[in-house]
Tab-separated table of C-alpha atoms in Angstrom:
chain	number	residue	atom	x	y	z
A	389	MET	CA	5.847	167.964	-112.484
A	390	ALA	CA	9.068	168.968	-113.611
A	391	SER	CA	11.789	167.173	-115.462
A	392	ASP	CA	15.451	166.475	-114.260
A	393	PRO	CA	17.466	169.545	-114.784
A	394	LYS	CA	20.578	167.500	-115.216
A	395	THR	CA	19.462	167.001	-118.770
A	396	ILE	CA	20.345	169.613	-121.240
A	397	PRO	CA	17.742	172.258	-122.579
A	398	GLN	CA	15.488	171.086	-125.397
A	399	SER	CA	15.635	172.310	-128.996
A	400	GLY	CA	12.117	173.276	-129.523
A	401	PRO	CA	9.085	174.660	-127.781
A	402	LEU	CA	7.614	171.431	-126.258
A	403	SER	CA	4.691	171.461	-123.591
A	404	ALA	CA	5.554	170.520	-120.003
A	405	GLU	CA	3.746	167.151	-120.770
A	406	ALA	CA	5.786	166.582	-123.678
A	407	ASN	CA	9.053	167.272	-121.851
A	408	GLN	CA	8.079	164.844	-119.261
A	409	ALA	CA	7.324	162.197	-121.895
A	410	ALA	CA	10.757	162.732	-123.458
A	411	ALA	CA	12.635	162.537	-120.288
A	412	LEU	CA	11.155	159.047	-119.646
A	413	ALA	CA	11.627	157.686	-123.035
A	414	ALA	CA	14.949	156.318	-122.170
A	415	TYR	CA	13.414	154.127	-119.405
A	416	GLY	CA	11.603	150.799	-119.491
A	417	GLY	CA	9.611	151.686	-116.274
A	418	VAL	CA	8.369	154.678	-114.386
A	419	LEU	CA	7.940	154.707	-110.586
A	420	THR	CA	5.641	157.521	-109.414
A	421	VAL	CA	5.547	158.233	-105.592
A	422	ASP	CA	2.421	160.329	-104.479
A	423	LEU	CA	3.858	162.467	-101.587
A	424	ASP	CA	0.458	163.896	-100.888
A	425	ALA	CA	-0.799	160.326	-100.169
A	426	ILE	CA	2.107	159.797	-97.847
A	427	ILE	CA	1.251	163.029	-96.063
A	428	ALA	CA	-2.493	161.973	-95.815
A	429	ASN	CA	-1.471	158.554	-94.385
A	430	TRP	CA	0.707	160.145	-91.834
A	431	ARG	CA	-2.045	162.618	-90.842
A	432	LYS	CA	-4.536	159.795	-90.349
A	433	LEU	CA	-2.062	158.052	-88.301
A	434	GLU	CA	-1.270	161.170	-86.324
A	435	LYS	CA	-5.058	161.591	-85.578
A	436	THR	CA	-5.438	158.010	-84.705
A	437	ALA	CA	-2.673	158.296	-82.062
A	438	VAL	CA	-3.609	161.823	-80.695
A	439	PRO	CA	-2.162	162.937	-78.118
A	440	ALA	CA	0.935	160.958	-78.978
A	441	GLU	CA	3.412	162.364	-81.253
A	442	CYS	CA	3.482	160.718	-84.681
A	443	ALA	CA	6.845	160.138	-85.917
A	444	ALA	CA	7.921	158.516	-89.298
A	445	VAL	CA	10.168	155.541	-90.077
A	446	ILE	CA	12.087	156.225	-93.200
A	447	LYS	CA	14.627	153.676	-93.139
A	448	ALA	CA	15.611	151.761	-96.299
A	449	ASP	CA	15.300	155.004	-98.408
A	450	ALA	CA	11.924	155.513	-96.848
A	451	TYR	CA	10.798	151.914	-97.784
A	452	GLY	CA	12.217	152.618	-101.356
A	453	CYS	CA	10.163	155.636	-101.869
A	454	GLY	CA	12.931	158.313	-101.303
A	455	ALA	CA	14.009	159.198	-97.843
A	456	ALA	CA	15.053	162.858	-98.923
A	457	GLU	CA	11.885	163.725	-100.686
A	458	VAL	CA	9.603	162.000	-98.025
A	459	SER	CA	11.442	163.637	-95.084
A	460	ARG	CA	10.991	166.858	-96.720
A	461	ALA	CA	7.468	166.482	-97.515
A	462	LEU	CA	6.401	164.944	-94.089
A	463	SER	CA	8.720	167.923	-92.309
A	464	LYS	CA	6.530	170.480	-94.073
A	465	ALA	CA	3.400	168.595	-92.891
A	466	GLY	CA	4.553	168.796	-89.263
A	467	CYS	CA	6.445	165.723	-88.632
A	468	LYS	CA	9.077	166.231	-86.029
A	469	THR	CA	10.965	162.899	-85.541
A	470	PHE	CA	12.218	160.553	-87.992
A	471	PHE	CA	13.759	156.955	-87.419
A	472	VAL	CA	16.447	155.503	-89.822
A	473	ALA	CA	18.605	152.310	-89.725
A	474	THR	CA	22.133	153.556	-90.021
A	475	ILE	CA	24.305	156.705	-89.700
A	476	GLU	CA	24.497	156.981	-93.536
A	477	GLU	CA	20.774	157.068	-93.814
A	478	ALA	CA	20.690	159.779	-91.134
A	479	ARG	CA	23.301	161.808	-92.938
A	480	LYS	CA	21.250	161.741	-96.219
A	481	VAL	CA	17.927	162.711	-94.375
A	482	ARG	CA	19.851	165.404	-92.266
A	483	ALA	CA	20.909	167.106	-95.553
A	484	ALA	CA	17.192	167.259	-96.438
A	485	VAL	CA	15.611	168.236	-93.146
A	486	PRO	CA	17.951	170.387	-90.757
A	487	GLU	CA	15.467	170.620	-87.887
A	488	PRO	CA	13.762	167.300	-86.976
A	489	THR	CA	14.913	164.867	-84.463
A	490	ILE	CA	16.507	161.784	-86.040
A	491	TYR	CA	17.078	158.413	-84.363
A	492	VAL	CA	19.266	155.733	-85.603
A	493	LEU	CA	17.928	152.305	-84.846
A	494	GLY	CA	21.168	150.412	-85.652
A	495	GLY	CA	22.747	151.599	-82.462
A	496	TYR	CA	26.197	153.073	-81.309
A	497	PHE	CA	29.490	151.692	-81.947
A	498	GLN	CA	32.793	152.924	-80.402
A	499	ASN	CA	34.290	155.783	-82.536
A	500	THR	CA	31.175	156.619	-84.136
A	501	GLY	CA	30.120	159.496	-81.870
A	502	GLU	CA	31.685	162.043	-83.973
A	503	HIS	CA	29.486	161.193	-86.795
A	504	TYR	CA	26.219	161.435	-84.452
A	505	ALA	CA	27.418	164.891	-83.327
A	506	LYS	CA	28.412	166.134	-86.639
A	507	ILE	CA	24.786	165.604	-88.102
A	508	ASN	CA	22.968	166.173	-84.622
A	509	CYS	CA	21.270	162.823	-84.480
A	510	ARG	CA	20.575	160.324	-81.733
A	511	PRO	CA	21.535	156.672	-81.446
A	512	VAL	CA	19.005	154.040	-80.317
A	513	ILE	CA	20.981	152.114	-77.503
A	514	GLY	CA	20.263	148.413	-77.004
A	515	ASP	CA	23.293	147.011	-74.941
A	516	LEU	CA	24.884	148.041	-71.790
A	517	ASN	CA	28.247	148.192	-73.697
A	518	GLU	CA	26.696	150.537	-76.243
A	519	LEU	CA	25.530	152.693	-73.347
A	520	ALA	CA	29.043	152.689	-71.759
A	521	GLU	CA	30.818	153.838	-75.092
A	522	TRP	CA	28.167	156.473	-75.742
A	523	ASP	CA	28.760	157.964	-72.207
A	524	VAL	CA	32.582	157.803	-72.715
A	525	PHE	CA	32.085	159.998	-75.765
A	526	CYS	CA	29.804	162.343	-74.227
A	527	ARG	CA	31.980	163.002	-71.081
A	528	ARG	CA	34.984	163.445	-73.361
A	529	THR	CA	33.468	165.812	-75.894
A	530	GLY	CA	30.723	167.352	-73.726
A	531	TRP	CA	28.293	166.302	-76.444
A	532	ASN	CA	24.502	166.307	-75.038
A	533	GLY	CA	22.694	165.452	-78.301
A	534	GLY	CA	20.694	162.702	-76.502
A	535	ALA	CA	19.913	159.032	-77.138
A	536	ALA	CA	17.144	156.448	-76.904
A	537	VAL	CA	17.193	153.210	-75.053
A	538	HIS	CA	15.613	150.235	-76.602
A	539	ILE	CA	14.366	147.564	-74.255
A	540	ASP	CA	13.624	144.129	-75.516
A	541	THR	CA	10.073	142.882	-74.491
A	542	GLY	CA	9.854	139.787	-76.472
A	543	MET	CA	11.213	140.278	-79.890
A	544	ASN	CA	14.677	138.836	-78.840
A	545	ARG	CA	16.464	140.667	-81.408
A	546	LEU	CA	17.754	144.049	-80.401
A	547	GLY	CA	17.464	145.862	-76.932
A	548	LEU	CA	18.379	145.714	-73.353
A	549	THR	CA	17.201	142.834	-71.310
A	550	LEU	CA	14.602	143.758	-68.481
A	551	SER	CA	17.598	143.162	-65.876
A	552	ASP	CA	19.873	145.425	-67.794
A	553	ALA	CA	17.009	148.110	-68.024
A	554	GLN	CA	16.437	147.864	-64.458
A	555	ALA	CA	20.083	148.263	-63.535
A	556	ILE	CA	20.278	151.706	-65.298
A	557	ILE	CA	17.110	153.188	-63.442
A	558	PRO	CA	19.291	154.810	-60.760
A	559	ARG	CA	20.904	156.641	-63.555
A	560	ILE	CA	17.465	157.977	-64.614
A	561	ASN	CA	16.540	158.852	-61.105
A	562	ALA	CA	19.922	160.909	-60.640
A	563	GLY	CA	18.962	163.133	-63.482
A	564	ASP	CA	20.977	164.580	-66.295
A	565	HIS	CA	20.915	161.242	-67.911
A	566	GLY	CA	20.895	161.981	-71.559
A	567	ILE	CA	18.101	159.716	-72.603
A	568	THR	CA	15.519	161.351	-74.682
A	569	LEU	CA	13.260	158.202	-75.450
A	570	VAL	CA	12.656	154.611	-73.931
A	571	MET	CA	11.173	152.441	-76.625
A	572	SER	CA	10.457	148.555	-77.564
A	573	HIS	CA	8.976	146.737	-80.560
A	574	LEU	CA	5.929	144.754	-80.988
A	575	VAL	CA	6.156	140.999	-81.998
A	576	SER	CA	2.639	140.618	-83.405
A	577	ALA	CA	1.040	143.867	-83.692
A	578	GLU	CA	-0.790	143.049	-86.982
A	579	GLN	CA	-2.634	140.327	-85.242
A	580	LEU	CA	-5.437	141.943	-83.080
A	581	ASN	CA	-5.964	139.084	-80.811
A	582	SER	CA	-2.485	137.831	-80.339
A	583	PRO	CA	-1.758	137.223	-76.577
A	584	VAL	CA	1.766	138.384	-77.169
A	585	ASN	CA	0.656	141.989	-77.627
A	586	ALA	CA	-0.860	142.137	-74.066
A	587	ARG	CA	2.196	140.522	-72.604
A	588	GLN	CA	4.490	143.109	-74.133
A	589	LEU	CA	2.325	145.928	-73.305
A	590	ALA	CA	2.276	145.066	-69.606
A	591	THR	CA	6.012	144.541	-69.579
A	592	PHE	CA	6.774	147.790	-71.394
A	593	ARG	CA	4.324	149.906	-69.361
A	594	SER	CA	6.004	148.436	-66.143
A	595	ILE	CA	9.640	149.153	-67.078
A	596	ALA	CA	8.827	152.491	-68.929
A	597	SER	CA	6.990	153.804	-65.834
A	598	GLU	CA	10.318	153.563	-64.131
A	599	PHE	CA	12.052	155.813	-66.684
A	600	SER	CA	10.661	158.987	-65.042
A	601	GLY	CA	10.030	161.892	-67.242
A	602	VAL	CA	11.452	160.096	-70.337
A	603	PRO	CA	8.951	159.898	-73.300
A	604	ALA	CA	8.113	156.244	-74.216
A	605	ALA	CA	7.337	154.570	-77.592
A	606	LEU	CA	5.992	151.170	-78.338
A	607	ALA	CA	3.574	151.195	-81.392
A	608	ASN	CA	4.649	150.584	-84.786
A	609	SER	CA	2.292	151.030	-87.882
A	610	SER	CA	0.009	148.086	-86.720
A	611	GLY	CA	0.501	148.871	-83.163
A	612	ILE	CA	-1.136	152.346	-83.423
A	613	PHE	CA	-4.488	150.335	-84.313
A	614	LEU	CA	-4.213	148.206	-81.213
A	615	GLY	CA	-5.543	151.328	-79.399
A	616	ALA	CA	-4.575	153.950	-76.962
A	617	PRO	CA	-2.923	151.797	-74.305
A	618	PHE	CA	-0.189	150.957	-76.995
A	619	GLN	CA	0.491	154.631	-78.034
A	620	PHE	CA	2.343	156.088	-75.027
A	621	ASP	CA	4.171	159.405	-75.991
A	622	LEU	CA	5.180	158.636	-79.407
A	623	VAL	CA	4.293	156.274	-82.213
A	624	ARG	CA	6.617	155.057	-85.097
A	625	PRO	CA	4.720	154.138	-88.218
A	626	GLY	CA	6.827	152.917	-91.141
A	627	ALA	CA	4.899	150.666	-93.869
A	628	ALA	CA	1.568	152.073	-93.311
A	629	LEU	CA	3.008	155.480	-94.627
A	630	TYR	CA	3.731	153.976	-97.853
A	631	GLY	CA	0.356	152.257	-98.296
A	632	VAL	CA	0.952	148.772	-96.931
A	633	ASN	CA	-2.125	147.567	-94.947
A	634	PRO	CA	-1.386	147.850	-91.083
A	635	THR	CA	-4.670	145.981	-90.323
A	636	PRO	CA	-4.567	142.947	-92.560
A	637	GLU	CA	-7.462	141.445	-90.747
A	638	ALA	CA	-9.486	144.495	-92.100
A	639	ASP	CA	-9.678	146.795	-95.046
A	640	ASN	CA	-6.628	149.051	-95.518
A	641	PRO	CA	-7.144	152.287	-94.113
A	642	MET	CA	-4.209	153.874	-95.896
A	643	GLN	CA	-3.986	155.564	-99.304
A	644	GLN	CA	-1.988	153.706	-102.162
A	645	VAL	CA	1.301	155.770	-102.469
A	646	VAL	CA	3.407	153.987	-105.292
A	647	ASP	CA	2.288	153.547	-108.879
A	648	LEU	CA	4.633	151.478	-111.290
A	649	LYS	CA	4.312	151.311	-114.919
A	650	ALA	CA	6.368	149.599	-117.615
A	651	ARG	CA	6.748	149.905	-121.388
A	652	ILE	CA	5.646	147.461	-124.059
A	653	VAL	CA	8.706	146.968	-126.198
A	654	GLN	CA	7.183	144.307	-128.589
A	655	ILE	CA	3.964	142.800	-129.526
A	656	ARG	CA	3.807	139.276	-131.085
A	657	THR	CA	1.564	136.576	-131.723
A	658	ILE	CA	2.024	132.837	-131.222
A	659	GLU	CA	0.184	129.797	-132.066
A	660	ARG	CA	-1.790	127.322	-130.035
A	661	GLY	CA	0.645	124.868	-128.462
A	662	GLU	CA	3.806	127.214	-128.390
A	663	THR	CA	5.470	127.984	-125.051
A	664	VAL	CA	6.682	131.095	-123.722
A	665	GLY	CA	9.715	132.043	-121.686
A	666	TYR	CA	12.446	130.274	-119.897
A	667	GLY	CA	11.701	126.627	-119.427
A	668	GLY	CA	8.596	126.681	-121.607
A	669	THR	CA	6.512	126.341	-118.471
A	670	TRP	CA	3.491	128.242	-120.042
A	671	THR	CA	1.748	126.821	-123.118
A	672	ALA	CA	-0.819	128.800	-125.311
A	673	ARG	CA	-4.068	127.265	-125.355
A	674	ARG	CA	-5.231	129.251	-128.397
A	675	PRO	CA	-3.663	131.455	-130.825
A	676	THR	CA	-2.264	134.134	-128.229
A	677	LYS	CA	-1.217	137.823	-128.462
A	678	LEU	CA	1.671	138.727	-126.320
A	679	ALA	CA	3.014	142.119	-125.020
A	680	ILE	CA	6.549	142.093	-123.796
A	681	ILE	CA	7.395	144.674	-121.226
A	682	ALA	CA	10.695	146.174	-120.245
A	683	VAL	CA	10.742	145.048	-116.398
A	684	GLY	CA	11.938	141.980	-114.802
A	685	TYR	CA	13.225	140.554	-111.453
A	686	ALA	CA	16.120	142.870	-111.688
A	687	ASP	CA	13.827	145.775	-111.227
A	688	GLY	CA	12.260	144.237	-108.138
A	689	TYR	CA	9.367	142.360	-109.809
A	690	PHE	CA	9.685	139.029	-108.291
A	691	ARG	CA	10.125	135.836	-110.578
A	692	ALA	CA	7.692	134.203	-107.997
A	693	ALA	CA	4.977	136.116	-109.752
A	694	SER	CA	5.457	134.040	-112.920
A	695	SER	CA	2.762	131.716	-114.381
A	696	ASN	CA	2.879	128.146	-115.700
A	697	ASP	CA	0.494	125.688	-117.162
A	698	GLY	CA	-0.827	124.881	-113.659
A	699	THR	CA	-0.533	128.124	-111.835
A	700	ARG	CA	-1.921	131.653	-112.733
A	701	GLY	CA	0.581	134.374	-111.715
A	702	ALA	CA	0.318	137.982	-111.188
A	703	GLU	CA	-1.722	140.384	-113.363
A	704	VAL	CA	-0.620	143.696	-115.187
A	705	ILE	CA	-3.255	146.371	-116.424
A	706	VAL	CA	-3.122	146.946	-119.960
A	707	ALA	CA	-5.363	149.454	-121.672
A	708	GLY	CA	-7.465	149.501	-118.620
A	709	LYS	CA	-7.916	145.715	-118.395
A	710	ARG	CA	-6.320	143.205	-116.171
A	711	CYS	CA	-4.131	140.787	-118.166
A	712	PRO	CA	-2.198	137.732	-116.932
A	713	ILE	CA	1.497	137.081	-117.023
A	714	ALA	CA	2.499	134.305	-119.380
A	715	GLY	CA	5.440	132.308	-118.533
A	716	ARG	CA	8.436	132.943	-116.334
A	717	ILE	CA	9.500	136.511	-115.354
A	718	SER	CA	13.001	137.003	-116.571
A	719	MET	CA	15.791	139.493	-115.545
A	720	ASP	CA	14.561	142.405	-117.873
A	721	LEU	CA	11.347	141.275	-119.568
A	722	ILE	CA	7.910	139.944	-118.881
A	723	ALA	CA	5.564	138.454	-121.295
A	724	ILE	CA	1.595	139.495	-120.890
A	725	ASP	CA	-1.346	137.665	-122.508
A	726	ILE	CA	-3.279	140.439	-124.070
A	727	THR	CA	-5.459	138.209	-126.442
A	728	ASP	CA	-8.717	139.453	-125.020
A	729	LEU	CA	-7.961	143.070	-125.487
A	730	PRO	CA	-9.545	144.782	-128.494
A	731	PRO	CA	-7.531	145.161	-131.684
A	732	ASN	CA	-4.945	147.806	-131.317
A	733	ALA	CA	-5.778	148.629	-127.726
A	734	ALA	CA	-1.891	147.955	-126.882
A	735	ARG	CA	0.985	148.940	-129.089
A	736	ARG	CA	4.821	149.090	-128.913
A	737	GLY	CA	5.773	152.120	-126.701
A	738	HIS	CA	2.490	151.999	-124.512
A	739	MET	CA	2.783	151.992	-120.645
A	740	VAL	CA	1.062	149.241	-118.560
A	741	THR	CA	0.548	149.301	-115.026
A	742	LEU	CA	2.213	146.825	-112.669
A	743	LEU	CA	1.317	148.567	-109.520
A	744	GLY	CA	-1.417	151.063	-108.898
A	745	ASP	CA	-4.868	151.323	-110.556
A	746	GLY	CA	-6.389	148.853	-108.187
A	747	ILE	CA	-3.253	146.644	-108.114
A	748	THR	CA	-2.105	147.154	-104.424
A	749	VAL	CA	1.315	146.611	-102.715
A	750	ASP	CA	-0.263	143.922	-100.698
A	751	GLU	CA	-1.838	142.127	-103.759
A	752	LEU	CA	1.550	142.096	-105.428
A	753	ALA	CA	3.094	140.732	-102.022
A	754	HIS	CA	0.830	137.903	-102.339
A	755	HIS	CA	1.782	136.893	-105.716
A	756	PHE	CA	5.632	137.345	-104.728
A	757	GLY	CA	5.140	135.282	-101.759
A	758	THR	CA	6.280	137.873	-99.353
A	759	ILE	CA	5.169	141.188	-97.629
A	760	GLY	CA	4.532	144.698	-98.712
A	761	TYR	CA	7.617	145.911	-97.035
A	762	GLU	CA	9.749	143.681	-99.257
A	763	VAL	CA	7.968	144.686	-102.428
A	764	LEU	CA	8.481	148.384	-101.846
A	765	THR	CA	12.216	147.910	-100.658
A	766	SER	CA	12.922	145.831	-103.725
A	767	LEU	CA	11.674	148.102	-106.404
A	768	GLY	CA	14.809	148.682	-108.706
A	769	HIS	CA	17.093	151.569	-109.580
A	770	ARG	CA	16.370	151.326	-113.363
A	771	TYR	CA	13.148	153.145	-113.144
A	772	ALA	CA	12.609	156.986	-114.004
A	773	ARG	CA	11.309	158.090	-110.501
A	774	VAL	CA	8.622	160.771	-110.570
A	775	TYR	CA	7.499	162.516	-107.387
A	776	LYS	CA	4.049	164.398	-107.227
A	777	GLY	CA	2.494	166.554	-104.516
A	778	GLY	CA	3.883	167.378	-101.142
A	779	ASN	CA	4.714	170.973	-102.245
A	780	VAL	CA	7.701	169.679	-103.801
A	781	VAL	CA	9.699	172.422	-105.273
A	782	GLU	CA	12.948	170.397	-106.606
A	783	PRO	CA	12.558	168.467	-109.767
A	784	LEU	CA	10.391	165.602	-109.765
A	785	VAL	CA	12.066	163.065	-111.997
A	786	LYS	CA	15.103	161.309	-110.591
A	787	PRO	CA	16.502	158.945	-113.309
A	788	GLU	CA	18.556	156.091	-112.172
A	789	LEU	CA	20.261	155.322	-115.573
A	790	VAL	CA	21.254	152.081	-116.772
A	791	GLN	CA	24.928	152.331	-117.539
A	792	GLY	CA	25.646	153.989	-120.761
A	793	ALA	CA	22.228	155.314	-121.369
A	794	GLU	CA	21.238	158.883	-121.454
A	795	PRO	CA	17.801	160.431	-121.423
A	796	PRO	CA	16.876	162.794	-124.270
A	797	PRO	CA	17.276	166.468	-123.741
A	798	VAL	CA	14.616	168.393	-121.886
A	799	GLU	CA	14.329	172.130	-120.711
A	800	GLN	CA	15.495	173.213	-117.467
A	801	PRO	CA	13.040	175.854	-116.095
A	802	ALA	CA	14.355	178.972	-115.035
A	803	ASN	CA	15.781	179.270	-111.474
A	804	SER	CA	14.711	175.696	-110.846
A	805	PRO	CA	16.882	174.134	-107.996
A	806	ARG	CA	19.039	171.169	-108.720
A	807	SER	CA	18.074	167.886	-107.469
A	808	PRO	CA	19.833	166.457	-104.423
A	809	SER	CA	23.010	164.492	-104.894
């Protein structure tokens, strides 16, 4: 690992590990993204979907993991197609990976054609008005970068209706249509026995077969595991790449990607009968030792994981042992009951694990009352972000500083490239 080169050189001959520790000292938490695990997950999904192409959905900053870093790693691993939600997301990904195909799921709006053409990316069109506006732009400018057509087969969210899709079949048969992909989206792919899956498959297979010569895509992460009939020419995994279980009715086949640690800022003891946190909802039933850590709901650790006198909340790993949260999670701080740890096992300045080391994204989602997708995309910007693996050559610590804070100086390696802006 290398430290952020934006910081100024160190004054003494510290080791790389010491430099790393110094760089992280200004932050309450450290979010580590394992790019090798993302690559391994992508390759597993690719193998499962052979011979279909395996793309990667990297919208929402690659589900909070860093779209630039993830797209570079996956592109090096062989991924040739990426999906994002907005043109702005596409712009950032294109700056990181010049060659792969990029589709924008948010569709096409009038006067946005120049943005698509400038960065050579493709809209996913889900409405006849969008298609007409796209055609006008292409005829006016001669742009032939291509576009996907999204057909609604049951989600009732985005996409052409079946009758609208039928209406453009003559255009497909006429050739030179500019459509490079036809796609739809599954409603209940994570439910293996949902009858909706079979209905959507039959509907999509029927309409896609009329788009002669146009590659077809239906399966998301969970859809890949529904089997070959759902995989068509291209699959679009998203959450599974980042460690979320795509088969919640079975064991998770994916590797954990994200590790989240937070710093202990204070150790304190309270007497039996005293309460902890806002509202005094958690009462000590014995003399209790607490560790206060510098992360809270402002950092994406949901208040819903709090504990009270009647409900046990989430757990945190302290000195290798799971310890329960004590009281309400606040904006910047969480109290942890460490009474059962050996003396001096936890001290001020030590790091504890909130995600990783056996605490999965899906477990945390359960305590948050949500899904793994929201856990990942909610992870805050006050962490020092560390990337490992993936043949990453750019610096791996990307601090998102609290206003007014500056990290300690660390050494900039000779000839190291600057991190992306």
